[in-house]
Coordinates of C-alpha atoms and ligand atoms in Angstrom, one line a residue:
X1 CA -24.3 1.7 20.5
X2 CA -24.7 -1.8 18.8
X3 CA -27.1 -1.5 15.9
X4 CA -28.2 -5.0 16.5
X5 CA -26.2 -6.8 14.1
X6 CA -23.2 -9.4 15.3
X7 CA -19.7 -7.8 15.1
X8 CA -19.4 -9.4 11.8
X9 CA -22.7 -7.6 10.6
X10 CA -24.9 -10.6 10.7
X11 CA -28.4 -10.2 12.1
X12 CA -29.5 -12.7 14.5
X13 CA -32.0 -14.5 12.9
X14 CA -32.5 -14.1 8.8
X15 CA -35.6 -16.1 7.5
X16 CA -35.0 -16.8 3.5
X17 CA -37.7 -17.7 1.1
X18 CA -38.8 -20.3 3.5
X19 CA -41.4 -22.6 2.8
X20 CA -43.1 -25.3 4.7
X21 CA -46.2 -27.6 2.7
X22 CA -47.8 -30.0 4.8
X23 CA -48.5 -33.3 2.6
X24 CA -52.2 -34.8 2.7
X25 CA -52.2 -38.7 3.6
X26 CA -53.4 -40.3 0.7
X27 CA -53.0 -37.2 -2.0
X28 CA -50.7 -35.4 -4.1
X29 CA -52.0 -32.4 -2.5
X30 CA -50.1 -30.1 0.3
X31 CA -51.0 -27.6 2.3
X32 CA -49.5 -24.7 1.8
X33 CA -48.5 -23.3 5.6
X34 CA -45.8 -20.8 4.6
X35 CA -45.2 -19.6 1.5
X36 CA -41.6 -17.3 0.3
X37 CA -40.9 -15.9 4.1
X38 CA -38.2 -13.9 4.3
X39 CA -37.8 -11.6 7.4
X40 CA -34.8 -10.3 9.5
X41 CA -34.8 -9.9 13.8
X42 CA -32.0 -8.2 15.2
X43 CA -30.4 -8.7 18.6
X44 CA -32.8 -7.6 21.0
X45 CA -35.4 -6.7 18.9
X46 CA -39.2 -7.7 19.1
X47 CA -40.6 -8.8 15.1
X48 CA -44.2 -8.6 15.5
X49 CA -46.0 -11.7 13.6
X50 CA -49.7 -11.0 12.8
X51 CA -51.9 -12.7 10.6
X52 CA -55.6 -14.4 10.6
X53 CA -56.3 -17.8 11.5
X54 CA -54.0 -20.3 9.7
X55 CA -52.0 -17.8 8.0
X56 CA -48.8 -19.3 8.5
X57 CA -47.8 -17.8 11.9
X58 CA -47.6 -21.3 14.4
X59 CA -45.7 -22.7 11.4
X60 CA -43.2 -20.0 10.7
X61 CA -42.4 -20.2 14.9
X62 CA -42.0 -23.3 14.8
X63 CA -39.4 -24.0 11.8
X64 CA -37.8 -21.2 13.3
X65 CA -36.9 -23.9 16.3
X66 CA -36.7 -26.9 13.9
X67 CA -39.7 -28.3 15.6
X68 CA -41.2 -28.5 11.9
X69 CA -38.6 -29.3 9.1
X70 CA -39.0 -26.8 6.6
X71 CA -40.0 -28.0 2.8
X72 CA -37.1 -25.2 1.2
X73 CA -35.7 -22.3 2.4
X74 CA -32.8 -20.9 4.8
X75 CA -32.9 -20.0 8.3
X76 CA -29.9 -18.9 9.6
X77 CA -29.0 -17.8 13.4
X78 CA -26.2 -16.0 13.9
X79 CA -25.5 -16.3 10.3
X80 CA -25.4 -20.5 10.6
X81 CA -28.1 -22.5 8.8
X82 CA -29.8 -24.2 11.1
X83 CA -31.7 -26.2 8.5
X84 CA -28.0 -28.2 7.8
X85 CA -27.6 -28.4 11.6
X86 CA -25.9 -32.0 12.9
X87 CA -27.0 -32.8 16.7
X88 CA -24.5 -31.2 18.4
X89 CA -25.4 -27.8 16.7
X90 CA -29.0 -28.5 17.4
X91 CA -28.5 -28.9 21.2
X92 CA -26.9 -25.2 21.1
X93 CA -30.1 -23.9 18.7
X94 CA -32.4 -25.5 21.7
X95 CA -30.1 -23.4 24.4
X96 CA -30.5 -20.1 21.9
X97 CA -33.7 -20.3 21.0
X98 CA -37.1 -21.3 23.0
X99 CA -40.4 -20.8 23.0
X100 CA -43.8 -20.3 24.6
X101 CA -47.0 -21.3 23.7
X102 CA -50.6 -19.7 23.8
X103 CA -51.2 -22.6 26.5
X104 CA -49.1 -22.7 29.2
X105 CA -51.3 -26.1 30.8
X106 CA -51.1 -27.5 27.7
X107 CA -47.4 -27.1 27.4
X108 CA -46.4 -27.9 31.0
X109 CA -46.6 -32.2 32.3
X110 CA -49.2 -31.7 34.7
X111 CA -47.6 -34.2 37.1
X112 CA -44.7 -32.6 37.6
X113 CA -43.8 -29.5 39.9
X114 CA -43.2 -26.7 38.1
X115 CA -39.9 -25.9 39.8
X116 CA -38.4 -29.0 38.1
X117 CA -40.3 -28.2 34.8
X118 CA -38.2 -25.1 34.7
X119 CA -35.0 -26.7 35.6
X120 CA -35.4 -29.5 32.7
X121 CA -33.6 -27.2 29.8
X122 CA -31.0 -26.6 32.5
X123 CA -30.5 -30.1 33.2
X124 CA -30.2 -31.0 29.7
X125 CA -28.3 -27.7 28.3
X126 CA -26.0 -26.7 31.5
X127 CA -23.1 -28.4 32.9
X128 CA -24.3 -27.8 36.5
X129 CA -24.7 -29.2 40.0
X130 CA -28.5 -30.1 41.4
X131 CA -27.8 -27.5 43.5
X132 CA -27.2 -25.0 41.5
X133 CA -30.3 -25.8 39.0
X134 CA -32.4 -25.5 41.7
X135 CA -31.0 -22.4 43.0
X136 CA -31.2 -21.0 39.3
X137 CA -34.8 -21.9 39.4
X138 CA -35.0 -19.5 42.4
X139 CA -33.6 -16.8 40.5
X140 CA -35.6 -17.5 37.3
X141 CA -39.1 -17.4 39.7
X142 CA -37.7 -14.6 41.0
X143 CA -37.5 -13.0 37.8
X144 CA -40.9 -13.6 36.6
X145 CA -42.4 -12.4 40.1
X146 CA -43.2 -16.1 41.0
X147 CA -42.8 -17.0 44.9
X148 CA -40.6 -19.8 46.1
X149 CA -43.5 -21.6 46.9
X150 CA -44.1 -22.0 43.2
X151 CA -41.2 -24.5 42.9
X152 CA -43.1 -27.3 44.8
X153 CA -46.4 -26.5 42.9
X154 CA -48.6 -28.8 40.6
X155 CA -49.2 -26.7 37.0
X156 CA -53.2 -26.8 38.1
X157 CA -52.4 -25.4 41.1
X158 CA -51.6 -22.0 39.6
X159 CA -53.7 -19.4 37.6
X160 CA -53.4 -18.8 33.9
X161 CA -51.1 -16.4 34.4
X162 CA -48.3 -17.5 36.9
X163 CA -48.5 -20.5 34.8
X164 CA -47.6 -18.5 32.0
X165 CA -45.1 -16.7 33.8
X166 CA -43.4 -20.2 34.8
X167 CA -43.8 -20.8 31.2
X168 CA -41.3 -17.7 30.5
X169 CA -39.0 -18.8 33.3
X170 CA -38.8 -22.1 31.7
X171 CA -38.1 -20.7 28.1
X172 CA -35.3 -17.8 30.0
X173 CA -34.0 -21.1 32.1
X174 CA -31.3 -21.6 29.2
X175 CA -30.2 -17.6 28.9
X176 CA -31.4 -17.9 25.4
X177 CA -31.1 -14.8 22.8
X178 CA -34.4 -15.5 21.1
X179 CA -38.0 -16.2 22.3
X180 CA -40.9 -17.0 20.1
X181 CA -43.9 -16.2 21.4
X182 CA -47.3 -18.0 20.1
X183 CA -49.7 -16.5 20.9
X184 CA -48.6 -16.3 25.0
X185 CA -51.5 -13.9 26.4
X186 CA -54.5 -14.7 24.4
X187 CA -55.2 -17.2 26.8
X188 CA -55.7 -14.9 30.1
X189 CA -57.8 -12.1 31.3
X190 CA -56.5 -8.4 30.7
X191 CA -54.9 -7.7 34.0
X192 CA -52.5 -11.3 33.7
X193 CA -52.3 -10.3 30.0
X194 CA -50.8 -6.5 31.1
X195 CA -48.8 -8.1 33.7
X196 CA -47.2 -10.7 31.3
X197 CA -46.6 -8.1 28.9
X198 CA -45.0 -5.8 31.7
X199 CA -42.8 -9.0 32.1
X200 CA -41.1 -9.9 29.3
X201 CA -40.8 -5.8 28.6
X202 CA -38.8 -6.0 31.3
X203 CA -36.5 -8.6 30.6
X204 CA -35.9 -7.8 27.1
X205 CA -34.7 -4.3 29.1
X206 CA -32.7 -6.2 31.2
X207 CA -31.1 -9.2 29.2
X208 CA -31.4 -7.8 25.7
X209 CA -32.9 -10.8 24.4
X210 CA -35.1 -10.6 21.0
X211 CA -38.6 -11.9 20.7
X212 CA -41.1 -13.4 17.7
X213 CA -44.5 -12.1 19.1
X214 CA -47.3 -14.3 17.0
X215 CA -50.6 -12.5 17.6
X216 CA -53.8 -11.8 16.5
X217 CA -53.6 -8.3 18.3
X218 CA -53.1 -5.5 16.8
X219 CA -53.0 -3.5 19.8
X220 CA -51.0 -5.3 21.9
X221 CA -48.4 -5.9 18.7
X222 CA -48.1 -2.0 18.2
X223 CA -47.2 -1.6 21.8
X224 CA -44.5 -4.1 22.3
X225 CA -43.0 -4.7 18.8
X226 CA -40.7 -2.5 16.5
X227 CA -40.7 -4.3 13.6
X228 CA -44.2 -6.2 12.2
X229 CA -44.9 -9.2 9.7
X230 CA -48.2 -9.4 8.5
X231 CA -49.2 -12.8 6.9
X232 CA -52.1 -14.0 4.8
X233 CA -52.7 -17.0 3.5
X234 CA -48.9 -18.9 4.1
X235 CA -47.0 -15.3 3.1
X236 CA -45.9 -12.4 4.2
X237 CA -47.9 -9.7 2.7
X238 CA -46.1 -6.7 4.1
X239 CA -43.2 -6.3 6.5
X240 CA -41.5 -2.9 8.0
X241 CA -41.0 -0.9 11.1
X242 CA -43.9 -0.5 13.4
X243 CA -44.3 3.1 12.8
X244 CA -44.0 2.5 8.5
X245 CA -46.7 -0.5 8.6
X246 CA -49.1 0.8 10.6
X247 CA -48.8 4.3 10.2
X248 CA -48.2 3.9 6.3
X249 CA -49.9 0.4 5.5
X250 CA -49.8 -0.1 2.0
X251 CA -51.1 -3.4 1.1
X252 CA -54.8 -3.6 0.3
X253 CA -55.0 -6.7 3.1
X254 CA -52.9 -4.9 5.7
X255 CA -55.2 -1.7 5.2
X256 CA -58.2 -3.6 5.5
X257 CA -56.6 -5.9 9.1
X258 CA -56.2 -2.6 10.3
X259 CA -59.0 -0.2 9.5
X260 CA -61.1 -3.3 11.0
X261 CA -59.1 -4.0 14.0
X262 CA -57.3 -0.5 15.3
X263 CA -60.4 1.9 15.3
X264 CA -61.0 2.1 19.0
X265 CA -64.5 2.9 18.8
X266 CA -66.6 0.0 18.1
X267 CA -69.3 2.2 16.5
X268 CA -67.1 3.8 13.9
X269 CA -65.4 1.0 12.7
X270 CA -68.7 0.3 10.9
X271 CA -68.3 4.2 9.0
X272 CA -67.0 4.4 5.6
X273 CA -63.5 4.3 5.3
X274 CA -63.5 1.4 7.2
X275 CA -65.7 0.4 5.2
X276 CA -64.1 0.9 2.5
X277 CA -61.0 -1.1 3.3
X278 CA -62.9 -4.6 4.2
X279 CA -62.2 -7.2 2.4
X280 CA -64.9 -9.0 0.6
X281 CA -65.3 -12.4 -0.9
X282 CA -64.0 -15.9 -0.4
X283 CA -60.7 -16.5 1.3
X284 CA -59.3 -19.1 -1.3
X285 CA -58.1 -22.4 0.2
X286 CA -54.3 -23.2 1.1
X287 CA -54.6 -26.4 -0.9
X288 CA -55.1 -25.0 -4.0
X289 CA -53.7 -21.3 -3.9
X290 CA -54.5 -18.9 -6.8
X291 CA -51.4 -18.8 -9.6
X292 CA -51.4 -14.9 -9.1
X293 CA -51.8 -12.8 -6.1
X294 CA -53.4 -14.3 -3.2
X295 CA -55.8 -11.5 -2.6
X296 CA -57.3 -11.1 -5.9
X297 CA -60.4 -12.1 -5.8
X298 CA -60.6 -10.1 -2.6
X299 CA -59.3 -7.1 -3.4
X300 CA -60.9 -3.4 -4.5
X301 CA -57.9 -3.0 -6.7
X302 CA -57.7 -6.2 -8.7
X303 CA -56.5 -5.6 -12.0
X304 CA -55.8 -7.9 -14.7
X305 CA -52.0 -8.4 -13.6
X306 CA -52.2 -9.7 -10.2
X307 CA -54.4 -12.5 -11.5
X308 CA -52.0 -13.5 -14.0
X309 CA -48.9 -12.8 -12.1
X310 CA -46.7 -14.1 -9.0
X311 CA -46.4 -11.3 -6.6
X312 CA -43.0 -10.8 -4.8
X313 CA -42.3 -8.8 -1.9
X314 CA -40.7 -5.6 -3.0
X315 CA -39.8 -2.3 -1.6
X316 CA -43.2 -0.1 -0.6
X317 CA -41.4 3.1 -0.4
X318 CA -38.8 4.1 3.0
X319 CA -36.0 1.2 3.4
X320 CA -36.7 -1.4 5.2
X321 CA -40.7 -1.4 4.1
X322 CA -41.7 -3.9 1.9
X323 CA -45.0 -5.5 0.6
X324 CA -46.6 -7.9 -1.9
X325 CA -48.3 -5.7 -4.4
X326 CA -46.8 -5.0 -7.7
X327 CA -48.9 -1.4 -7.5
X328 CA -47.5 -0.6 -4.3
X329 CA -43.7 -1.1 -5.6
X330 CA -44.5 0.5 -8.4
X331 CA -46.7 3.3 -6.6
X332 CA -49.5 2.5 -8.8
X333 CA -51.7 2.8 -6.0
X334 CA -52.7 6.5 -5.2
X335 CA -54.2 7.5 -2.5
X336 CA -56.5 9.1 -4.7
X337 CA -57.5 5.7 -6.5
X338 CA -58.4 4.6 -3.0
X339 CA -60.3 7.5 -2.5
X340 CA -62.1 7.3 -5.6
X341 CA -63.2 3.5 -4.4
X342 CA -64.2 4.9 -1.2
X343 CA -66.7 7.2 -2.5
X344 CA -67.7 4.8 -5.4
X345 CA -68.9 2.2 -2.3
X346 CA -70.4 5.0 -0.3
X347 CA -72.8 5.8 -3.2
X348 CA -73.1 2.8 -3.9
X349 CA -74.4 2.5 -0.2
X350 CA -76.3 5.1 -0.2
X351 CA -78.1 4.0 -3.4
X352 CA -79.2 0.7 -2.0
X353 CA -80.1 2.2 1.2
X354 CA -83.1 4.8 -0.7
Ligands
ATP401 N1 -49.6 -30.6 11.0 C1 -50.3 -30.1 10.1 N2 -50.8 -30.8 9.0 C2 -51.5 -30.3 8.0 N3 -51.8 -29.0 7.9 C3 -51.4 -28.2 8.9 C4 -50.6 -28.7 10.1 N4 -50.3 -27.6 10.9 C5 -50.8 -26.5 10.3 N5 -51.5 -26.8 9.1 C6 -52.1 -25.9 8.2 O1 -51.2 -24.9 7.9 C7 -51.8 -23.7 7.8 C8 -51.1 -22.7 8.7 O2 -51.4 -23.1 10.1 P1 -50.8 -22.4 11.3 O3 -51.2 -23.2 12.5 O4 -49.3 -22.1 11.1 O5 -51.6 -21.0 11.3 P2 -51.7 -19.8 12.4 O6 -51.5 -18.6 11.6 O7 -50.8 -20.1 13.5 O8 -53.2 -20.0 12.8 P3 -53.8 -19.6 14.3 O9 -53.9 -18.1 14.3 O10 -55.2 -20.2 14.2 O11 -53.0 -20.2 15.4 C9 -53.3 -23.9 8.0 O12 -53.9 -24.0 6.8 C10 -53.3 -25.1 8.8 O13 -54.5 -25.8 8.7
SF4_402 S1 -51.3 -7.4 -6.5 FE1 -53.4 -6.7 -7.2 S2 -54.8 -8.1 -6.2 FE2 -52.9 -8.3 -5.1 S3 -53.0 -6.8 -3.4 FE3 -52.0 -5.8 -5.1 S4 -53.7 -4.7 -6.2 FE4 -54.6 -6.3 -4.8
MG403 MG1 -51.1 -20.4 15.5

């Protein structure tokens, strides 16, 4: 069975220290959108991408494509760097790699019919007749559970959701071997959002493609995905298998995105160890990012170190886990340390409630 590597052993896509700063007209400041990335997505695999607003996520998709040059860094695909890529090698990146964006009106020219909206990468990437595009297109609807009729259809003239089904048609037109996702069902109600999801699980089963799912959803990221990113503030912050980062979280912020976020019961994610978790304090600003860790003055487990010090992402434990927290690599981090905080707040809790 292939282990999702190329024959050579390359992964698909490696992501390498990449960074990407916005400059501010008229300053010598940048933003700073992402920050050190490195990740790995094998063939066919989905990398889940979660993060708060303006973490990074939109940013790291999109240099992924080349839509955004990125400031330094490698990406390479298929084990090319596609940040030295001439023309020619760009048309083939475009065929490889698409993508779909949180709004499928947004991204689709209202005044054309969405038939030949999905044939456009075939016209520009494929060597075929007019006849065959628009028979492709018929498959490709087909595919995403679309009806003929769609082809002669105006974008308004569809719900949210077969508009973001054409959307998926449009970015499979090209047989590409990697999707990134932004964001592509925050936009519709739960039954399109199942549906979509039910979609592209299907054609990942069926064409082994892989997939960059960008979301705010924790949920929805520990159904589809089996490898997860979590960003903060333009880095990642911890990255492993599903199962390792949120079964085993060991970053302070991932802890905290998830005790808030994956308690099912409203009413008990406001109990203690929940509690416990939640970040407090001012998210700095991605202008003018603190010299040591990100998350210090957030964090329950500041110590002097992490204000003084860069933090790299290291290994958390099992291979293939990693996060940014120098007492995480070096296991400094107990659970009985963050048991001892726990029960430090709840007093604390209790004292101001008497
Ligand atoms: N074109 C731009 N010019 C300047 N700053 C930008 C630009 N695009 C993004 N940024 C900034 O870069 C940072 C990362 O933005 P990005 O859109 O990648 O975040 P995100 O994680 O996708 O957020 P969201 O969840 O809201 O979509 C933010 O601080 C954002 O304001
Ligand atoms: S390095 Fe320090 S401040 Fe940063 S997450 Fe780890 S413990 Fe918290
Ligand atoms: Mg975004």
């Amino acid at each position: 069975m292939s282990d999702g590597n190329g024959a050579d052993g390359t992964p698909l896509l490696e992501i390498k220290n990449l960074v990407k700063q916005f400059e501010i007209p008229g300053s010598k400041q940048v933003v700073h959108a992402c920050s050190d990335v490195t990740l790995t997505i094998k063939r066919g695999e989905t990398l889940g991408v979660i993060g708060e607003s303006g973490s990074g996520k939109t940013t790291l998709g999109r240099c992924v494509l080349r839509l955004l040059e990125p400031t330094s860094g490698q990406i390479l695909f298929e084990g090319r760097d596609v940040t030295a890529h001439g023309r020619r090698e760009m048309q083939r990146l475009r065929s490889d790699v698409q993508i779909v964006f949180q709004e499928p009106f947004d991204s689709l020219n209202p005044q054309m019919t969405v038939g030949r909206q999905i044939g456009e990468p075939i016209r520009v990437h494929m060597d075929i007749s007019k006849a065959a595009r628009k028979d492709r297109v018929h498959t490709l609807l087909e595919l995403v559970g679309l009806p003929p009729s769609t082809y002669e259809a105006l974008p308004r003239q569809l719900s949210p959701g077969a508009l973001q089904r054409a959307s998926i048609a449009r970015a499979m037109s090209t047989d590409p071997k990697l999707i990134v996702l932004d964001e592509p069902t925050s936009a519709l109600a739960p039954e399109a959002e199942a549906e979509v999801i039910r979609l592209l699980k299907r054609i990942q089963r069926e064409t082994g493609i892989a997939y960059i799912f960008i979301s705010h959803d924790l949920s929805l990221v520990g159904e589809i995905c089996d490898n997860v990113a979590i960003m903060y503030l333009s880095q990642v912050v911890e990255s492993g298998s599903r199962d390792q980062v949120f079964g085993n979280a060991r970053h302070p912020y991932s802890r905290a995105l998830l005790a808030a976020v994956l308690q099912p019961d409203p009413l008990k994610r406001r109990d203690e160890s929940a509690r416990a978790e939640r970040l407090e304090g001012e998210i700095p600003s991605p202008i003018d990012l603190p010299r040591g860790c990100y998350l210090a003055s957030r964090c329950h487990f500041v110590r002097e170190r992490c204000e003084n010090e860069p933090q790299e992402l290291v290994g958390a434990g099992e291979p293939g886990h990693h996060a940014r927290c120098w007492r995480v690599a070096e296991d400094d981090l107990k659970e009985e340390e963050i048991d001892r905080l726990r029960h430090e707040r709840q007093s604390r809790t209790a004292d101001s409630s008497t």
